[in-house]
Amino acid sequence: MRPEALNPLFVETDALEGVGPKLRKPLEKLGLTRVRDIAYHLPERFVSRRAVESLDDAGEGEQIVIALTPVEHRAARNNRGPYRVLAQDSVGNYCALTYFGRASYSAKKQLPVGEKRWVAGRLDRYGDMLQIVHPDHIESEGGATLARLNEPVYRLSEGLTQPRIAGLAQQALARLPELPEWIEPTQSERAGWPAWRDALQLAHKGESPSARDRLAYDEMLANSLALMLVRADNRRRKGQPLKGDGHLRDKLQLPFPLTGAQRRSIGEIEGDLAQDAPMLRLLQGDVGAGKTVVALYAMLIANEAGKQAALLAPTEILARQHFETIRSMAAPTGVEVALLTGRDKGRARESILMGLLDGSIDIVIGTHAIFQDTVNYKDLGLVVIDEQHRFGVAQRLQLASKGRMSPHTLAMTATPIPRTLTLAQYGEMDVSKLDEMPPGRKPILTRVMSVDRMGEIVDGIARHLETGQQAFWVCPMVHESEVADLAAAEARYAALKERFGDDVVLVHGQQPPEVKDAAMERFVAGEAKLMVATTVIEVGVDVPNATLVVVEQAEQFGLAQLHQLRGRVGRGSEQAVCLLLRGNALSETAKRRLALMRETQDGFRIAEEDLELRGGGELLGTRQSGDTPFRVAELEQITRLLPAAHADARLLIERDGGLASERGQAARLLLYLFERDWGVQLLRGG
């Protein structure tokens, strides 16, 4: 049960003055559903504005306050285009006040033609026109007061304004309780950090690196402590030692020898399975490094010991692909392999459920359907979770309830993860790493071309498809945007469809699941030759015939993301190509990124370099979902502070009496504050 001291922070946002049903919706889009969420919705930056008499006095990119008189309202040609209000300054210079989406409704009310208004915002240029996109403030009088120092700028959603979110933040801060200190005293003193309550207030008030570091450290400490509690609890659990005699593995007839990394990882897994405590191990491996073979060996060890094994995949398409691969490889052993997804109904489903219950099915592969309440096993000994980053710690713990005794768990990820982030995301697990590729794997030819050569690139795609092969075309966004000049999947799909007709399909994360799955199935089956997509294909099914991937405006992606997209093609192909299309103006960091993609295909090196480049302050491009388990801590802070937070958590558990001590009681509050309370629940009697 959550400690009573935290209750004021966990009430819903409508407890704040001015929050009703209309305002709750844009708050929910930002994940702000409780007072605590708003308190931790920290400013992205702080701005200082200068009042200017005319646009001639202002520089592009500058935050200004200026008196403007609207002269014309220009509606968009379509629903996605911008709404612009053309306005003049005191000497007749023109500036467009630009709005997107429903924000245009407020523009119509706030900016009547012919009436002077004070406007505060960032002055930019779009084509030949100066513009201010989504002005921060519009006042009819007293505009000079808008020229402020260190005004917080918050991330917004449609329907929210800076003044409104700033006011809600101040209300949330007023509700902060006094809480005892959970950080080890010498650590806090050495860093010069303020107390928790002071840190939150300072972080909303102005640039305060020490306050931001303190809050980031709190989140990392909560995460490290919770993961250590999971690990300690797992070691206390009574598992079932699984010792195979090799009679099934000896029957395998693989067409290739195991790599040294595969043999090492299988040995580590076999050692874990033989222990009383349930295995909790992460298998990291680049795309194509052979994780599925290692997983099969692990499942066969469980079968040799008389137990069942289950493999959980995040999507139905990936589950079906695993089923076909594993059933084929395991055929010489005689084990019974079944597939169970949400699509299976009627007698077929009942037959699988009965086989799991009576033990005639040795290995089951599927989506979350394999762990529904109606699915029961005779004796489940091992759970394999593919694409581990799709499942949180709480979900991993839930899976342990399906066996008569806690089953062993092997998690897998095809995303190479930097060492620091591995500690942050999988600190409760032991780690095995597949850091060498199987023999015969051909390198993927990686080229960088300018987007200005679009015509010849599309002609090249046509020649590629005429040979009977397939291709991916990846864009960084779903919809077009005039705020940022980024390629949009829908627009590119429309253009390519004019050239290639029904040979093109579109896949992105905003589609209904059935639409997305149908498009992917057409592509997997070879009925469509070209898939236009966003990064939903970053981790996906293998399509052996897809030997080309085009990544448009590649500088907008992180290195690790580009590497994952490149990995979608070329399993053993002699002619696999990754084409990175770049814009015209590249920063130094973006140039380094694209150059490194041509230099190496080592995913682990790329992951470390990617963290260094993005963690250094320039987070170019789209934020990758699943980058970290944190909302407050940023990459640079994680790299710098996580080792200390991890050591502090270990100190609390091993020296300072755990959660039963005085500091431990404060740390219990911290776990609930950052919703790592699943760690608390693991304590006996906790």
Coordinates of C-alpha atoms in Angstrom, one line a residue, residues 49-58 63-69 88-91 93 95 97 116-121 123 132 137-139 143-144 146-147:
R49 CA 12.9 37.5 -24.1
R50 CA 13.9 41.0 -25.4
A51 CA 11.3 43.6 -26.3
V52 CA 11.9 45.1 -29.8
E53 CA 10.3 48.1 -31.5
S54 CA 10.3 46.5 -35.0
L55 CA 11.3 43.2 -36.7
D56 CA 14.4 45.0 -38.0
D57 CA 15.7 45.0 -34.5
A58 CA 15.4 41.3 -34.0
Q63 CA 13.1 35.1 -28.4
I64 CA 11.3 38.5 -28.7
V65 CA 8.3 40.5 -27.5
I66 CA 6.9 42.8 -30.2
A67 CA 3.7 44.8 -30.9
L68 CA 2.0 43.4 -34.1
T69 CA -1.2 44.3 -35.8
Q88 CA 2.6 44.1 -39.4
D89 CA 5.0 45.7 -37.0
S90 CA 5.1 49.5 -36.2
V91 CA 7.0 50.3 -39.4
N93 CA 7.3 44.8 -41.8
C95 CA 5.4 38.5 -40.0
L97 CA 1.9 34.0 -36.8
K116 CA -2.7 45.7 -32.0
R117 CA -1.4 42.8 -29.9
W118 CA 1.8 42.2 -27.9
V119 CA 3.2 38.9 -29.1
A120 CA 6.0 36.8 -27.4
G121 CA 7.8 34.0 -29.1
L123 CA 11.3 34.6 -34.5
I132 CA 6.5 33.0 -35.0
H137 CA 1.9 34.8 -25.2
I138 CA -0.5 37.2 -26.8
E139 CA -1.6 40.2 -24.7
G143 CA 3.2 43.8 -23.3
A144 CA 6.4 45.1 -21.8
L146 CA 6.4 39.7 -21.4
A147 CA 10.1 40.6 -21.7

